[in-house]
Each structure stands twice: as C-alpha cells, then as structure tokens.
mmCIF file of C-alpha atoms and ligand atoms in Angstrom:
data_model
loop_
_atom_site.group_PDB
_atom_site.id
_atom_site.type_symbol
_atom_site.label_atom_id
_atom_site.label_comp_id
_atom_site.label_asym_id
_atom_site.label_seq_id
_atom_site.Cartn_x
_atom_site.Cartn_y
_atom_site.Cartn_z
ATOM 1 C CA UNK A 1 155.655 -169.782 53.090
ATOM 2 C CA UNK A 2 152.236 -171.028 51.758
ATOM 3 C CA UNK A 3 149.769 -169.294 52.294
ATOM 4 C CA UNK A 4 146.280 -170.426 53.205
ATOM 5 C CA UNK A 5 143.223 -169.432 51.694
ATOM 6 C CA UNK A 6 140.139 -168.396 54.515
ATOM 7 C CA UNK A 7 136.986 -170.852 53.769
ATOM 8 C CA UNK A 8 134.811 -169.846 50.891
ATOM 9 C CA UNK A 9 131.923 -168.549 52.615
ATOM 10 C CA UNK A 10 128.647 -170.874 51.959
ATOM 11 C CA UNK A 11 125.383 -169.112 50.956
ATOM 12 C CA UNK A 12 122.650 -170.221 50.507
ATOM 13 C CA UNK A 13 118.884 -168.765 49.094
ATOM 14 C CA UNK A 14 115.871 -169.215 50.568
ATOM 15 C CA UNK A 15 113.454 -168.332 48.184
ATOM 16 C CA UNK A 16 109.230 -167.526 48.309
ATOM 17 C CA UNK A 17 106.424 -165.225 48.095
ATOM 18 C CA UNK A 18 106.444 -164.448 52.142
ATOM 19 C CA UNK A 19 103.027 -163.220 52.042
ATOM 20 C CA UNK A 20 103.635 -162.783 54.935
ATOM 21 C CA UNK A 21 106.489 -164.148 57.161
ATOM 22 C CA UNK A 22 104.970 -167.497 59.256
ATOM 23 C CA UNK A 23 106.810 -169.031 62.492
ATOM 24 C CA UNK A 24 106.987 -172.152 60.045
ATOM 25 C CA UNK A 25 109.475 -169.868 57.586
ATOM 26 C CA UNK A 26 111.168 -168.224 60.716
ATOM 27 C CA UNK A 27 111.615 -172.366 62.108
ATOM 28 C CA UNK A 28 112.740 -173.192 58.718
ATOM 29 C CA UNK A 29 115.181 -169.773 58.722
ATOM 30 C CA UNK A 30 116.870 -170.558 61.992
ATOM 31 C CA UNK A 31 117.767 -174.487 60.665
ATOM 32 C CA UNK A 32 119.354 -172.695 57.362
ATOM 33 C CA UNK A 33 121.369 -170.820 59.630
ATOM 34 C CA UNK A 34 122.393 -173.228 61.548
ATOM 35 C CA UNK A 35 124.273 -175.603 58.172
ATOM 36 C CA UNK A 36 125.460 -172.320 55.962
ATOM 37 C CA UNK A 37 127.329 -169.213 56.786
ATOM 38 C CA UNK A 38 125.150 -166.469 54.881
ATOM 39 C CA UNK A 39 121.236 -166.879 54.428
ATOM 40 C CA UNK A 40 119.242 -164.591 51.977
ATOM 41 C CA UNK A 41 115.927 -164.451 52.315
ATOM 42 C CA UNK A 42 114.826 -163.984 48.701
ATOM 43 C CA UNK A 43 111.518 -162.691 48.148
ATOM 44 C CA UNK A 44 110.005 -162.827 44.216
ATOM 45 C CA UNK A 45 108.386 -159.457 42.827
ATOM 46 C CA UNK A 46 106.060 -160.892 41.129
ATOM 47 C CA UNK A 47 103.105 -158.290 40.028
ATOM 48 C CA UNK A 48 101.061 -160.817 38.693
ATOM 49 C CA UNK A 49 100.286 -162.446 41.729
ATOM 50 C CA UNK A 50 98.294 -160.047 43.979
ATOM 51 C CA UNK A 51 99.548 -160.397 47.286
ATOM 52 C CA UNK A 52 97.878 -158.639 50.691
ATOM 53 C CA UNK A 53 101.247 -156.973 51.449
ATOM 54 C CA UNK A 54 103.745 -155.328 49.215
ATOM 55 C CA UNK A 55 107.022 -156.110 48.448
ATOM 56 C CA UNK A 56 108.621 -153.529 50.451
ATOM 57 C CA UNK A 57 106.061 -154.324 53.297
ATOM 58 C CA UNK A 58 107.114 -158.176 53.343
ATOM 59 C CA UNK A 59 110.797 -157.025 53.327
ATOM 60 C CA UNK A 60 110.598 -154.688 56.434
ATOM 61 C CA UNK A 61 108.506 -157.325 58.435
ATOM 62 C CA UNK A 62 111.341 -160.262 57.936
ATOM 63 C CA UNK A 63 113.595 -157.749 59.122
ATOM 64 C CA UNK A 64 112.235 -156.616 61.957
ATOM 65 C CA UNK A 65 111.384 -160.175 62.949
ATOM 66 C CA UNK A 66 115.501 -160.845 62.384
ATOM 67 C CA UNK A 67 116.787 -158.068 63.134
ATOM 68 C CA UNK A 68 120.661 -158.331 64.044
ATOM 69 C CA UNK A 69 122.006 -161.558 62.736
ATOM 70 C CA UNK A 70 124.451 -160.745 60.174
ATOM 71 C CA UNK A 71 124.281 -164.206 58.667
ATOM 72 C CA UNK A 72 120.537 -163.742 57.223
ATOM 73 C CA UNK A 73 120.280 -160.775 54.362
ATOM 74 C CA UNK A 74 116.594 -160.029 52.985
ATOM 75 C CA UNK A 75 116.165 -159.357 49.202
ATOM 76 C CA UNK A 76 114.100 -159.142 46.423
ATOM 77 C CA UNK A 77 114.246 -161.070 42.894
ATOM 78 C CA UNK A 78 112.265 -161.317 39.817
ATOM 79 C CA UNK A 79 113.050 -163.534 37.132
ATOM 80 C CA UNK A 80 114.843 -166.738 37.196
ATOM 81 C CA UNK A 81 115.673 -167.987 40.141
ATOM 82 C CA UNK A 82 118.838 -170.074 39.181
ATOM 83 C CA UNK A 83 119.945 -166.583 37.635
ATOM 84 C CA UNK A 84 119.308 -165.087 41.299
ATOM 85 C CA UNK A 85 121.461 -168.179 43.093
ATOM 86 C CA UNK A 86 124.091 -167.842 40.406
ATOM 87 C CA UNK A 87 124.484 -164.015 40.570
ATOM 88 C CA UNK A 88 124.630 -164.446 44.840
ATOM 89 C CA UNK A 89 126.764 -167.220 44.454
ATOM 90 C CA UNK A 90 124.728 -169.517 46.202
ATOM 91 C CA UNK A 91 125.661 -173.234 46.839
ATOM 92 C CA UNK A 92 122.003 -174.459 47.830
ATOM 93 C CA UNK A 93 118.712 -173.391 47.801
ATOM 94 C CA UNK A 94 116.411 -173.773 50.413
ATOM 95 C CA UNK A 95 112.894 -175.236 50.330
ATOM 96 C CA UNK A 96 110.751 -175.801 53.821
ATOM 97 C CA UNK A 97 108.776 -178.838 53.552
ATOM 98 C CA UNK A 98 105.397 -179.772 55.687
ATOM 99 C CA UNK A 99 103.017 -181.906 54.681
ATOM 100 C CA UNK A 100 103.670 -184.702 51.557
ATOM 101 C CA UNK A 101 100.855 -182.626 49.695
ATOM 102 C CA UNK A 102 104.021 -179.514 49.622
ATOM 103 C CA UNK A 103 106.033 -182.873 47.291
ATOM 104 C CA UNK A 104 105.051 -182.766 44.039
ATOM 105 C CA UNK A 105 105.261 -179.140 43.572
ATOM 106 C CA UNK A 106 109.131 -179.121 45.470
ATOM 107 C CA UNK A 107 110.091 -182.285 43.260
ATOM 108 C CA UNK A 108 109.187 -180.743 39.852
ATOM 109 C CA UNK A 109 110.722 -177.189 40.716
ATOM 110 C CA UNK A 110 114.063 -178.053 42.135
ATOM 111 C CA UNK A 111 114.290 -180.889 39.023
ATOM 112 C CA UNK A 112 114.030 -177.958 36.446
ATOM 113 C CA UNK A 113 116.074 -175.887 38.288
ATOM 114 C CA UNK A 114 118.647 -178.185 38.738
ATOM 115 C CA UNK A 115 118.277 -178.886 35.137
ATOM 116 C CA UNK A 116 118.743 -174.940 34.287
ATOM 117 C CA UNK A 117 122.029 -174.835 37.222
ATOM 118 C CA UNK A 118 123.203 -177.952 37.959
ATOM 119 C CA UNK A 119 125.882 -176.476 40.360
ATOM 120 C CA UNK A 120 123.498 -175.624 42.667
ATOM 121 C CA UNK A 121 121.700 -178.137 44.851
ATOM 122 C CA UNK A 122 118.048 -178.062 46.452
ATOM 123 C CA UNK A 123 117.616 -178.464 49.883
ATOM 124 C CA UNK A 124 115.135 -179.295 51.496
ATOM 125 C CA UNK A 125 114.411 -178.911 55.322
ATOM 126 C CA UNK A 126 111.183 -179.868 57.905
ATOM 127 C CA UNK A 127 109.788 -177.339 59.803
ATOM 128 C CA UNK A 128 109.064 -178.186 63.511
ATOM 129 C CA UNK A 129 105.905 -180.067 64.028
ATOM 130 C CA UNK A 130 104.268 -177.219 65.583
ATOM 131 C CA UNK A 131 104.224 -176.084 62.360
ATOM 132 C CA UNK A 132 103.148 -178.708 59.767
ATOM 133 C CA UNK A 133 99.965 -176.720 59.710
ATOM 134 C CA UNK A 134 100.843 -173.458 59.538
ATOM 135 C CA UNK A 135 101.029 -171.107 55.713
ATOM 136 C CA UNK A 136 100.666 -167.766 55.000
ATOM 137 C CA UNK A 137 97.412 -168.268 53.372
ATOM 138 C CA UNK A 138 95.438 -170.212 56.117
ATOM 139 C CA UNK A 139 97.032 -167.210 58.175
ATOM 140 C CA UNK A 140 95.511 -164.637 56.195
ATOM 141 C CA UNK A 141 92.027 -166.725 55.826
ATOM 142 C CA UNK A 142 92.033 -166.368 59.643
ATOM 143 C CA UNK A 143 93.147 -163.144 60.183
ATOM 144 C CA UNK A 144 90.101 -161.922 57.651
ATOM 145 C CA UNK A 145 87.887 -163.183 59.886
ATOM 146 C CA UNK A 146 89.656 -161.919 63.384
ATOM 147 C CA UNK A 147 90.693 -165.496 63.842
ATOM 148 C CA UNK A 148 93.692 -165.428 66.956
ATOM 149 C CA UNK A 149 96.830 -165.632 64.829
ATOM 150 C CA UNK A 150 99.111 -164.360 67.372
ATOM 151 C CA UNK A 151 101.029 -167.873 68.108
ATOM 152 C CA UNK A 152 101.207 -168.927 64.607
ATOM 153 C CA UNK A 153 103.579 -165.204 62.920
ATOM 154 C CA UNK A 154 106.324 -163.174 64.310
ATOM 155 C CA UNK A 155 104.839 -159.975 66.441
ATOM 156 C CA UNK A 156 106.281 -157.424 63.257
ATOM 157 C CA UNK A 157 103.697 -159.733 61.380
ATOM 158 C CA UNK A 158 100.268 -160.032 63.703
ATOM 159 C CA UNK A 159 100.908 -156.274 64.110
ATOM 160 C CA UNK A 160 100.607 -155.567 60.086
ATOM 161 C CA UNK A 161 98.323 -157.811 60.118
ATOM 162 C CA UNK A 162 95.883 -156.105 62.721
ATOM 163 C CA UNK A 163 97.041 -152.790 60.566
ATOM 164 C CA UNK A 164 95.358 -154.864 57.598
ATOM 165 C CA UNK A 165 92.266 -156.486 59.529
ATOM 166 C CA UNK A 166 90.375 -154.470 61.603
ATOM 167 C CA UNK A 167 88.217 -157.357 62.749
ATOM 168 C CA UNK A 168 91.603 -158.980 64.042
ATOM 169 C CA UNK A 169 91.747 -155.919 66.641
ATOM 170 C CA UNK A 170 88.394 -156.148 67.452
ATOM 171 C CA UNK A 171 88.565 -160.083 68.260
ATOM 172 C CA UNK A 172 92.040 -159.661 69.940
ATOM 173 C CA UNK A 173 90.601 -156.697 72.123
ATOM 174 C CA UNK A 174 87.952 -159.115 73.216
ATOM 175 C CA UNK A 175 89.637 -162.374 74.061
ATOM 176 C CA UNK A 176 93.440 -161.245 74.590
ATOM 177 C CA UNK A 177 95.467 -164.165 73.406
ATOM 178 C CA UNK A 178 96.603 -166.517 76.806
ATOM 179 C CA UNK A 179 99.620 -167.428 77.059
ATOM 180 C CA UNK A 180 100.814 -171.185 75.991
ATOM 181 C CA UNK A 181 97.479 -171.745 73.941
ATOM 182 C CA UNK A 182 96.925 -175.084 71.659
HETATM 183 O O1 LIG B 201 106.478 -169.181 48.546
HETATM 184 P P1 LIG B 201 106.218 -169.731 47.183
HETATM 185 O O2 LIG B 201 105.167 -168.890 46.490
HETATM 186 O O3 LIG B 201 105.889 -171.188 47.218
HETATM 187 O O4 LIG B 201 107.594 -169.563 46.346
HETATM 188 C C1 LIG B 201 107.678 -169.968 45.003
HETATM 189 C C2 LIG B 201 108.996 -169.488 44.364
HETATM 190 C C3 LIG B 201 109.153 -167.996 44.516
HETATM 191 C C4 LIG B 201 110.164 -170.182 45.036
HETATM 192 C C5 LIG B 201 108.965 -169.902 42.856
HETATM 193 O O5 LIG B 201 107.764 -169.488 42.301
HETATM 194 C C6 LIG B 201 110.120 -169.331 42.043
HETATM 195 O O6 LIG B 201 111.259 -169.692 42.230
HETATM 196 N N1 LIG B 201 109.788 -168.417 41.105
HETATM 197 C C7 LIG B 201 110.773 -167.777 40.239
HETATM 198 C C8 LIG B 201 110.695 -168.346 38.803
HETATM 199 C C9 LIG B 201 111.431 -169.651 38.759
HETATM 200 O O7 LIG B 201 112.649 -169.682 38.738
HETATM 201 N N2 LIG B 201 110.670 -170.774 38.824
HETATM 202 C C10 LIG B 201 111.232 -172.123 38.992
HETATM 203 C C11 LIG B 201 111.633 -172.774 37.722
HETATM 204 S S1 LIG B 201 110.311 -172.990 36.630
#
C-alpha cells in the first residue's frame, strides 16, 4: 500500500518593526493568510532603534488585535533575517507595499536576502487603497498631537496609544470619533 505523505505545511514570515500594528499591516496580514497555511508575524528586537512601544508591548497588541486564528503566530527576532526564515522554515517572506517611494528600499533588501537564502522567495503584497497612506510613524506623529487615529489602528492599538498620549484622550473626549469618517 503506498502511503501518502499530508502537504508540507507553507509558512511564511512577515517581518518589521510594528511600532505599532496599522490597519495597513492587519490588511496586508489577512491577504498572507489567505495564499499560506501558517503566518508569523516577526517582529525585530532591535535596541538600537528607539521605538515608542516595547517589544513585549508590540507583541501583546498584534495579538490581541488577532486573537484566535491559529494560522498567524507572533514572534520576535534579532539578527539575520534569512537565519530567522531558515530556522522557521519559511518558504516566502512577506513585504506590504504602498506607495512606489516603499520600492527602492523593498528591491535592495529582498535582493540581498535572496542573495544570503536563495530558497526563500520575497513577496510582495498591496495593501488596500484605504491604506496607501497609512504607517506607523505618521500614526504616531498624529497621535502626539491628539490627532483622531481611531480609523487608521486596531482598537488594542488606539487604546495603548491613548495610554501613551494623553492629549489623544483629551481630543477624543472632545470630538468622539463618528462613525464612517473620511
Ligand atoms: O518595518 P520595517 O522597520 O520596515 O522592517 C524592516 C525589517 C525588520 C524587515 C528589516 O530591517 C530586517 O529584516 N532587519 C533584520 C536584518 C536583516 O536581515 N536585514 C536585511 C538584509 S541586509
């Protein structure tokens, strides 16, 4: 009798600083989900770069804003991150892509790391329009400043973020965000 083997299960790494978690990473998450079986959400330690949440912070918040789908897993990395994919396993790694400004950057990091791990292959997918705009860092400008945020991050998110922000509260408290707002 032969005996057949069950599907090798397709993983793939999505990779970035998620300082903090955007609707345009969560847009881009749900697409990954949709082409491989597993997902991992791989956020870089990286204590150089001073970030407005912490690791561990960043890590609760994505899964809170997931919470229950098997296929997604949240981690950490430091390092390489071909040695990450390889160590995981991982067939592809993921890369969301907005504007043609995001291009040059993308293009000269997945050549070198497909030059360090050829076996595994860049891919790269377009957020939703709503989103084209959207990055952590125009997020956190805005939030400084109690700018309305609430349409643009997961609710885990705007909540940390009015945790970080008093101003945000203040604003919010003022002009409660309405529902279906450009
Ligand atoms: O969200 P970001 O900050 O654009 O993500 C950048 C990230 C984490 C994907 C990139 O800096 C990275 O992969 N760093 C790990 C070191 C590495 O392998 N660099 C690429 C080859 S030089």
């Amino acid at each position: 009798m032969r005996m057949t083997m069950p599907p090798k299960k397709r993983t793939a790494i999505y990779p970035g600083s998620f300082d903090p978690l955007t609707n345009g990473h969560m847009d881009v998450i749900q697409r990954a989900l949709e082409i491989f079986d597993e997902v991992v959400v791989a956020i870089l330690r990286n204590p150089s770069k001073k970030a407005l949440f912490s690791t561990e912070e960043r890590l609760e918040m994505i899964r809170q804003s997931f919470n229950g789908n098997s296929a997604l897993k949240v981690d950490t990395f430091d390092g390489l991150l071909v040695d990450y994919a390889r160590m995981k396993h991982a067939v592809a790694i993921i890369r969301g892509m907005r504007a043609i400004s995001d291009f040059e950057n993308e293009f000269q990091m997945a050549l070198m790391n497909r030059k360090l791990h050829k076996d595994v292959q860049s891919v790269f997918l377009m957020t939703g329009l709503r989103w084209i705009f959207t990055s952590s860092s125009i997020i956190k400008e805005a939030a400084q400043f109690g700018g309305d945020i609430s349409d643009m991050v997961p609710n885990p998110v705007k909540l940390k973020l009015m945790e970080k922000f008093p101003l945000l509260v203040e604003k919010l408290e003022q002009n409660p965000p309405k529902k279906g707002s450009r």
